[in-house]
Each structure stands twice: as structure tokens, then as C-alpha cells.
mmCIF file of C-alpha atoms in Angstrom:
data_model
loop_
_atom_site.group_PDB
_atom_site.id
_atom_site.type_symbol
_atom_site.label_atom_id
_atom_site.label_comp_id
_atom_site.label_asym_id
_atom_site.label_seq_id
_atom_site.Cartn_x
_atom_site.Cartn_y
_atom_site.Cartn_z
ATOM 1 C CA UNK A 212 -38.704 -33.793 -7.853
ATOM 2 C CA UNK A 213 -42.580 -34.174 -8.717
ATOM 3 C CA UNK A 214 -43.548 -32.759 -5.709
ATOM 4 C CA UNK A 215 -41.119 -29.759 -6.051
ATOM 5 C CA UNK A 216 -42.244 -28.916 -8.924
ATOM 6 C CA UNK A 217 -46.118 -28.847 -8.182
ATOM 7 C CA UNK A 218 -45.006 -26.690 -5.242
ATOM 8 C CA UNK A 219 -43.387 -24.659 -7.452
ATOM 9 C CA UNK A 220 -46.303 -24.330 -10.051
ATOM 10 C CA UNK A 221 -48.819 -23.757 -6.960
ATOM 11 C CA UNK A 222 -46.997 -20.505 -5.907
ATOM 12 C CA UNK A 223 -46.709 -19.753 -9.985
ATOM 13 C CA UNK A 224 -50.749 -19.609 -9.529
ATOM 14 C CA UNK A 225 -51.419 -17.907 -5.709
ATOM 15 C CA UNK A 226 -48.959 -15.267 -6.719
ATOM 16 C CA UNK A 227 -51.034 -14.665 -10.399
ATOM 17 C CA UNK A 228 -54.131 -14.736 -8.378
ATOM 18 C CA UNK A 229 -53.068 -12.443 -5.748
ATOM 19 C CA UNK A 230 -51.761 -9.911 -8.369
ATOM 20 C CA UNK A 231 -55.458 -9.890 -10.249
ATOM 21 C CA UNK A 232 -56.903 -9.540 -7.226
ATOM 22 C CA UNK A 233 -54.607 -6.630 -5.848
ATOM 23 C CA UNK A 234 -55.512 -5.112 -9.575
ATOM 24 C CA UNK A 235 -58.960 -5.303 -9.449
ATOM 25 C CA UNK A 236 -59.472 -3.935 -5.685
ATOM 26 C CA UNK A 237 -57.071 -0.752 -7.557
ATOM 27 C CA UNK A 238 -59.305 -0.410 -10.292
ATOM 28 C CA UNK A 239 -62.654 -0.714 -8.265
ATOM 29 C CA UNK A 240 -61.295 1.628 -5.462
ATOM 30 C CA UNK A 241 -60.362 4.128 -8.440
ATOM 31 C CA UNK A 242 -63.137 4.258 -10.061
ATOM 32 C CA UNK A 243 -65.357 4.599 -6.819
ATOM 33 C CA UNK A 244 -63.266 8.069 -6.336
ATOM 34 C CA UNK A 245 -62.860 9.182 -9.233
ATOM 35 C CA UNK A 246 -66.703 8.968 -9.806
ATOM 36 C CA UNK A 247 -67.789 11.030 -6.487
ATOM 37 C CA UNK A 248 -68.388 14.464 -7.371
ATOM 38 C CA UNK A 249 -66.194 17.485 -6.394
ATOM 39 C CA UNK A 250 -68.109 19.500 -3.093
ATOM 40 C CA UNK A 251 -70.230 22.209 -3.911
ATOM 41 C CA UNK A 252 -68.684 24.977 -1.663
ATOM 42 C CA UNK A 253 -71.204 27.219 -3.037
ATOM 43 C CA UNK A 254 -73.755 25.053 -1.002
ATOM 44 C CA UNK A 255 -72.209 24.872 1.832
ATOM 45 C CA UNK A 256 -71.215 28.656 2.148
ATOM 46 C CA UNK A 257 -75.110 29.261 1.314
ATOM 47 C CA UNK A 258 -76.057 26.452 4.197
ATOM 48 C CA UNK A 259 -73.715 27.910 6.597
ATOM 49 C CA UNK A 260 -74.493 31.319 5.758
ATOM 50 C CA UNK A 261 -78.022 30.573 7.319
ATOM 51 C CA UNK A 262 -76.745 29.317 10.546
ATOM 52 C CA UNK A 263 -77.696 31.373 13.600
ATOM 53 C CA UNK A 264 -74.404 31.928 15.925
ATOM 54 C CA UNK A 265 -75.141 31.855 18.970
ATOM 55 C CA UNK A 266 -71.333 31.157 20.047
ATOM 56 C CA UNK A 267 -68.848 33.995 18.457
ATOM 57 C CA UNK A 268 -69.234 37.784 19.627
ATOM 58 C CA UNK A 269 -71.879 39.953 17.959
ATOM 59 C CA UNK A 270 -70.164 42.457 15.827
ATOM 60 C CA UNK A 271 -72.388 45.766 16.016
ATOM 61 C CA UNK A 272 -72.078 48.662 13.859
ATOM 62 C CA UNK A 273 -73.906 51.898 13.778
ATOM 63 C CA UNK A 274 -74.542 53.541 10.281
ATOM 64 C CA UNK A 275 -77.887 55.269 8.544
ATOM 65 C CA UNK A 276 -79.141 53.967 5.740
ATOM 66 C CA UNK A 277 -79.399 56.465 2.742
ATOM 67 C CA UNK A 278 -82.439 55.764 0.249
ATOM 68 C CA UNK A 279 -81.385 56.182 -3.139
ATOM 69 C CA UNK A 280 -84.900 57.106 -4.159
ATOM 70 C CA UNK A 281 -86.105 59.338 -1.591
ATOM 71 C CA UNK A 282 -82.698 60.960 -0.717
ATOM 72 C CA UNK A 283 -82.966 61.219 2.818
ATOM 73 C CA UNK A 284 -82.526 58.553 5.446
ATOM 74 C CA UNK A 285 -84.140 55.223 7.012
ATOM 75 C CA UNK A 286 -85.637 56.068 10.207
ATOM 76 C CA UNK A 287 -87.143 54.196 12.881
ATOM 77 C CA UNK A 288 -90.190 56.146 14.724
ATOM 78 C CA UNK A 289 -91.824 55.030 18.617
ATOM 79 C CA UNK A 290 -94.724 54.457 17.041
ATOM 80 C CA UNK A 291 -93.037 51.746 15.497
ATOM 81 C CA UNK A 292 -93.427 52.752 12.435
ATOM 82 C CA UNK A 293 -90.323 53.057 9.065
ATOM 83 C CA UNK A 294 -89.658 55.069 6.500
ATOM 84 C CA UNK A 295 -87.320 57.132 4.327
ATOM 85 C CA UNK A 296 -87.663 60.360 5.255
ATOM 86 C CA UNK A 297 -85.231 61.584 7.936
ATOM 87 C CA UNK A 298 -82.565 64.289 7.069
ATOM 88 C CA UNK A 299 -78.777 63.493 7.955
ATOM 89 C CA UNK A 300 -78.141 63.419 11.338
ATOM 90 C CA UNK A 301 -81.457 62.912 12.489
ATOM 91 C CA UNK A 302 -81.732 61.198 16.148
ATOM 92 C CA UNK A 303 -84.043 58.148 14.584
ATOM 93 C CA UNK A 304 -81.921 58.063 11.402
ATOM 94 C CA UNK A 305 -79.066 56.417 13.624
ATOM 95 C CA UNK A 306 -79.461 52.268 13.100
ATOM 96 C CA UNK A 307 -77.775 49.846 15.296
ATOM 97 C CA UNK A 308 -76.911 46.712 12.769
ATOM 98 C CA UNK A 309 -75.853 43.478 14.667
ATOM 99 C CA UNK A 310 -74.996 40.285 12.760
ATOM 100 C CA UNK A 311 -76.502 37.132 13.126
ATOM 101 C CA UNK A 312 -74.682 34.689 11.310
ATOM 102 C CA UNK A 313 -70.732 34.061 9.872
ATOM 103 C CA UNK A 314 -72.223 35.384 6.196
ATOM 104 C CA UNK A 315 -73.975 38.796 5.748
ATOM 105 C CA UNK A 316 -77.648 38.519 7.701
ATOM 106 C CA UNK A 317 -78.005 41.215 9.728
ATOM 107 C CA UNK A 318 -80.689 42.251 12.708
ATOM 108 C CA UNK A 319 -81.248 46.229 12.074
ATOM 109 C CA UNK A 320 -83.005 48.185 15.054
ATOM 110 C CA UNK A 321 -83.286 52.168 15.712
ATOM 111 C CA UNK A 322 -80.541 53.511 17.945
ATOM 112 C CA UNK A 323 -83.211 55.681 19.951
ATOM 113 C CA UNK A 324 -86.657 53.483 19.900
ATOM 114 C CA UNK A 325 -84.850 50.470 20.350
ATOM 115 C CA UNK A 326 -87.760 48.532 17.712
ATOM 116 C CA UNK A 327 -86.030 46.441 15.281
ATOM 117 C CA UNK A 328 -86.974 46.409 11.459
ATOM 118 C CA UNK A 329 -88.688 43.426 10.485
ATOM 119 C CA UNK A 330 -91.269 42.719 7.700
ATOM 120 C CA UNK A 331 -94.455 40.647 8.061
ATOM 121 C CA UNK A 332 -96.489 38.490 5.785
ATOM 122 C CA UNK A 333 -98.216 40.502 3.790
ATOM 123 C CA UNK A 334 -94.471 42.361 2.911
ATOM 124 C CA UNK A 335 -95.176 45.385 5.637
ATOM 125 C CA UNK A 336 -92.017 46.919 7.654
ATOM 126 C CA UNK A 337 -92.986 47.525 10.759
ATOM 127 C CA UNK A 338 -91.316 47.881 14.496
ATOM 128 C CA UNK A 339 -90.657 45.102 16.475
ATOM 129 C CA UNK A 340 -89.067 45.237 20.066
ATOM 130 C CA UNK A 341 -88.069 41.737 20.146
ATOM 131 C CA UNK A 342 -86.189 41.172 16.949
ATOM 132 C CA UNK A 343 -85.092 37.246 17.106
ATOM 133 C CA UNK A 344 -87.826 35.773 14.465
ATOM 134 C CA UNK A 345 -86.181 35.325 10.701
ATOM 135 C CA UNK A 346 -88.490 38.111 9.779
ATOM 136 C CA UNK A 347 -86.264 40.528 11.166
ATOM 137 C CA UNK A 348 -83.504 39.630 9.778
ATOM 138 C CA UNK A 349 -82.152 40.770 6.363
ATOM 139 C CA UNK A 350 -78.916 40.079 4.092
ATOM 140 C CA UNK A 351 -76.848 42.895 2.892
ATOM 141 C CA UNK A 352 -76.347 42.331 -0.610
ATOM 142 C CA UNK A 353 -73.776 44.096 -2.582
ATOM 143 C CA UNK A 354 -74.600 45.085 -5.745
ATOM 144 C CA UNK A 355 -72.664 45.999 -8.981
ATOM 145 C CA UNK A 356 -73.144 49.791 -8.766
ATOM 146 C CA UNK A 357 -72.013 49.405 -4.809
ATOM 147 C CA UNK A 358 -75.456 50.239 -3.214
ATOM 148 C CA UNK A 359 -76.933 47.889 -0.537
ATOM 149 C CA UNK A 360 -79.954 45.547 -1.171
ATOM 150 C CA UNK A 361 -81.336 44.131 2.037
ATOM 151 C CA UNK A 362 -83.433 41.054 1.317
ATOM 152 C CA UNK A 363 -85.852 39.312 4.104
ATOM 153 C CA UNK A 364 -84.509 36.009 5.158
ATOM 154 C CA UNK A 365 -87.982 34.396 5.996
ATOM 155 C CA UNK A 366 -89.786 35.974 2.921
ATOM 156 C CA UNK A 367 -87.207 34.927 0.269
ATOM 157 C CA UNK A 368 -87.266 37.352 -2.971
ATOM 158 C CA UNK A 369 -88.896 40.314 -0.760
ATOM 159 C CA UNK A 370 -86.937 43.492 0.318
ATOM 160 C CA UNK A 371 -86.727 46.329 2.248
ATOM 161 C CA UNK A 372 -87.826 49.133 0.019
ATOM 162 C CA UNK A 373 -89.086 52.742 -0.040
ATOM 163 C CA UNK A 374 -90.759 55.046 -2.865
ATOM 164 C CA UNK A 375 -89.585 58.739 -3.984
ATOM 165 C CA UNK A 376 -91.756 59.734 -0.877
ATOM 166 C CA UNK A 377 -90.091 57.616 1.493
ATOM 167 C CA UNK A 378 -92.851 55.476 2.168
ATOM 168 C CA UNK A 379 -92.176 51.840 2.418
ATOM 169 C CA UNK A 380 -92.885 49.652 -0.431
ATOM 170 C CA UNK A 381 -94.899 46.208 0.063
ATOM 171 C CA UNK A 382 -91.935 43.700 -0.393
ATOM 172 C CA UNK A 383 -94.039 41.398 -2.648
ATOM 173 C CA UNK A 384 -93.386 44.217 -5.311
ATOM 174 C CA UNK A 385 -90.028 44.289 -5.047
ATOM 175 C CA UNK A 386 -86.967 43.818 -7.195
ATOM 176 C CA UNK A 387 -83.318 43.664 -6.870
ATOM 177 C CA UNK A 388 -82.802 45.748 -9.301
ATOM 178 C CA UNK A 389 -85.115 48.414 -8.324
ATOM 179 C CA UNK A 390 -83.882 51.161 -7.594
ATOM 180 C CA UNK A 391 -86.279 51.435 -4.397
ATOM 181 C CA UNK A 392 -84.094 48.603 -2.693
ATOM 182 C CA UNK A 393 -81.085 50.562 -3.096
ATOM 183 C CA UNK A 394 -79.289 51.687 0.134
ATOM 184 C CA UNK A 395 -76.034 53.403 0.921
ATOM 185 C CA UNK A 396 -74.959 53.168 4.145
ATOM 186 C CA UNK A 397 -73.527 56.509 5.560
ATOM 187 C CA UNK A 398 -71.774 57.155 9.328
ATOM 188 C CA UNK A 399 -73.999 59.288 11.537
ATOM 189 C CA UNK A 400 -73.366 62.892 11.261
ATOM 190 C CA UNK A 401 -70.564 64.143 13.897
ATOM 191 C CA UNK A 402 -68.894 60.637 13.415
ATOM 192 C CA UNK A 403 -66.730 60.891 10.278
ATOM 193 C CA UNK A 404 -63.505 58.780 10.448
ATOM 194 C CA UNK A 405 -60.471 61.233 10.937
ATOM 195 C CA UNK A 406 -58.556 63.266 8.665
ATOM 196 C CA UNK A 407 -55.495 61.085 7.151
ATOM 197 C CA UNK A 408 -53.008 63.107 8.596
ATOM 198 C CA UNK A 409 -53.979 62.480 12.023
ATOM 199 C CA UNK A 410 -52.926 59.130 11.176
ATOM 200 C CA UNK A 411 -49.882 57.342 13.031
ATOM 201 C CA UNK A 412 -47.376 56.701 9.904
ATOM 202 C CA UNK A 413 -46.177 52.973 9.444
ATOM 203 C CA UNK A 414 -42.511 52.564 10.373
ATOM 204 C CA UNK A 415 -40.642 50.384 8.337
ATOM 205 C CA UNK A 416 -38.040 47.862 10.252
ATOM 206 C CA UNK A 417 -34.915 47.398 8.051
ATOM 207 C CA UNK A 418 -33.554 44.153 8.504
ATOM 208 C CA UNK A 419 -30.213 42.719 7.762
ATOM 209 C CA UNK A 420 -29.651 40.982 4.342
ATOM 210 C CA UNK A 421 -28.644 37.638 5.056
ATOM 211 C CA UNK A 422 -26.829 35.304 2.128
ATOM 212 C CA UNK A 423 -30.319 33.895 1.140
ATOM 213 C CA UNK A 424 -31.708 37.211 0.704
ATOM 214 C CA UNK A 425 -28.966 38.388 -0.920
ATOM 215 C CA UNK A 426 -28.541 35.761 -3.711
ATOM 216 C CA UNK A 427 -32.318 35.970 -4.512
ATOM 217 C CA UNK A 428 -32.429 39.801 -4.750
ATOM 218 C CA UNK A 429 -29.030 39.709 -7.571
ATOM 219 C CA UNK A 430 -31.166 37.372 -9.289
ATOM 220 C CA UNK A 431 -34.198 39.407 -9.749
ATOM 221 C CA UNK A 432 -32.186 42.305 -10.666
ATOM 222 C CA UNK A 433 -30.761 40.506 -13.562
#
């Protein structure tokens, strides 16, 4: 009977034990998750933003770039030199923009020269035929009043700008919101989409109702 009962009084005590113990690995492990910190997707979209990719297709598009202070075009001369200065239409007004990463960097090179638009220390743009370095590559920024900056990615802060005369602008002087670094970006001349009505109209599949459908669509009209 003694013996019984000391049994009884040791399980009394594992089982009290064991329960503390389950309660304080709860409480530990709780307060371990509770007190890591929520990811910063804001972070990681800028960090993978940066990535080269070098695996998915290039998406290419071909546009001119429409200075909002000179009022004519971004051009890119065999001499290898840029400016603002080319009317509509204009054979080295036509840019070839490939993109370089998942976010918004871009690689920007004339159509006709084949020299890419890069920038170099001292905040020059200048002609480059190989266009792989950082300094040629820029991020389209869209900005409130829906013009384009285009910012440097190796020369953070700098951008692509032009003056009234459609000169290019040192990029050390430059400003987001000046309006020298403000671009629109416009389809070559001869290449506008087509007219709406030459559009194939949608056609609409009408399916039966079945009982589901039918139950939910009383309801809403109640």
C-alpha cells in the first residue's frame, strides 16, 4: 500500500514537471517568433531589382525619347556623341531599349550607330559600343506627372539630362525633379499602333447557368 502510493505520488510529480516544461518550451518558442521582425519586401525588391539576368529572354523595345526641355528627340550620332536635338522621325532618334534585370534597368543604344548611352565619371553621356558596364545602364523611373527619369545605376543620384538646347547636362547637376531629366517616350514615326476599329472584337461565350450559379445570382438581385 506504501509503495503504491509513492508510485502514485511519483507520477503526481513527472507529470507536473513535464507540463512546466512543455509550458516553458511554448512560451520561449513564442516569444522567439513573435520577436523576429516582419521581411522588408521593399529590400528585397530593391536587392533583386539590381540583379543582372542573364537567364530569362531580353525584352527589347524600340521608342524615342522626347526631351521635355528641348522639345525634340534623344539622338545617338557615329561620332558617338548624344543629345536632344533630333526632330520626330529622325533615323538616329530611333533607340533600341533592352532590359537588364526583373525591375526597370534598362541598356539604351541608337537603332542606326549601334553605340549604347552610357555616362562616365565625371557625369558625361557619351557612346559606347560595348554597353555591359553598370554605367550604361539606367532605371526608368516614373514620375508623378508621367514623364520618364532615367537615373545611372553606377553613379547613384546622377541622370540622363539635356538643356533647352539639347545639349547634355553633366549628371552631377542633376535633379529628379528637374525638368531637364524629364523624358516621354514616343513610338518612331510610321509606327503608330492601329486604329481601334481595326481591332478583332472580344466574343463573349455564354455559358449555361447551373443551380450554383443560379442561387447566387437571385441572391444578389435581392
Amino acid at each position: 500500500m506504501l509503495l503504491h502510493s509513492a508510485s502514485k505520488l511519483l507520477n503526481a510529480c513527472y507529470s507536473s514537471s513535464f507540463s512546466r516544461f512543455l509550458h516553458l518550451f511554448a512560451f520561449c518558442y513564442y516569444t522567439q517568433v513573435t520577436n523576429q521582425s516582419p521581411p522588408n519586401f521593399t529590400q528585397h525588391v530593391s536587392e533583386q531589382s539590381k540583379v543582372t539576368d542573364r537567364v530569362s529572354r531580353r525584352l527589347i523595345r524600340i521608342y524615342q525619347l522626347y526631351s521635355r526641355t528641348s522639345g525634340k528627340h534623344v539622338q545617338v550620332l557615329p561620332n558617338k556623341k548624344i543629345n536632344a536635338m533630333a526632330d520626330d522621325g529622325d533615323v538616329h532618334a530611333k533607340l533600341i531599349v533592352e532590359t537588364d534585370t526583373f525591375g526597370s534597368r534598362v541598356r539604351i543604344k541608337g537603332a542606326e550607330t549601334g553605340f549604347y548611352i552610357c555616362m562616365n565619371k565625371r557625369g558625361k553621356l557619351i557612346g559606347k559600343k560595348n554597353g555591359q558596364g553598370r554605367d550604361c545602364i539606367f532605371t526608368e523611373i516614373v514620375l508623378e506627372n508621367n514623364y520618364t527619369a532615367l537615373r545611372n545605376a553606377r553613379y547613384e543620384g546622377w541622370y540622363m539630362a539635356f538643356t533647352r538646347r539639347g545639349r547634355p547636362r553633366k549628371g552631377s547637376r542633376t535633379r529628379q525633379h528637374q525638368r531637364e531629366v524629364h523624358f516621354m517616350k514616343r513610338l518612331p514615326k510610321g509606327q503608330q499602333p492601329a486604329h481601334p476599329s481595326h481591332h478583332r472584337p472580344f466574343d463573349f461565350i455564354h455559358y449555361p447557368f447551373s443551380q450554383r450559379t443560379k442561387r447566387t445570382r437571385y441572391s444578389a438581385e435581392r
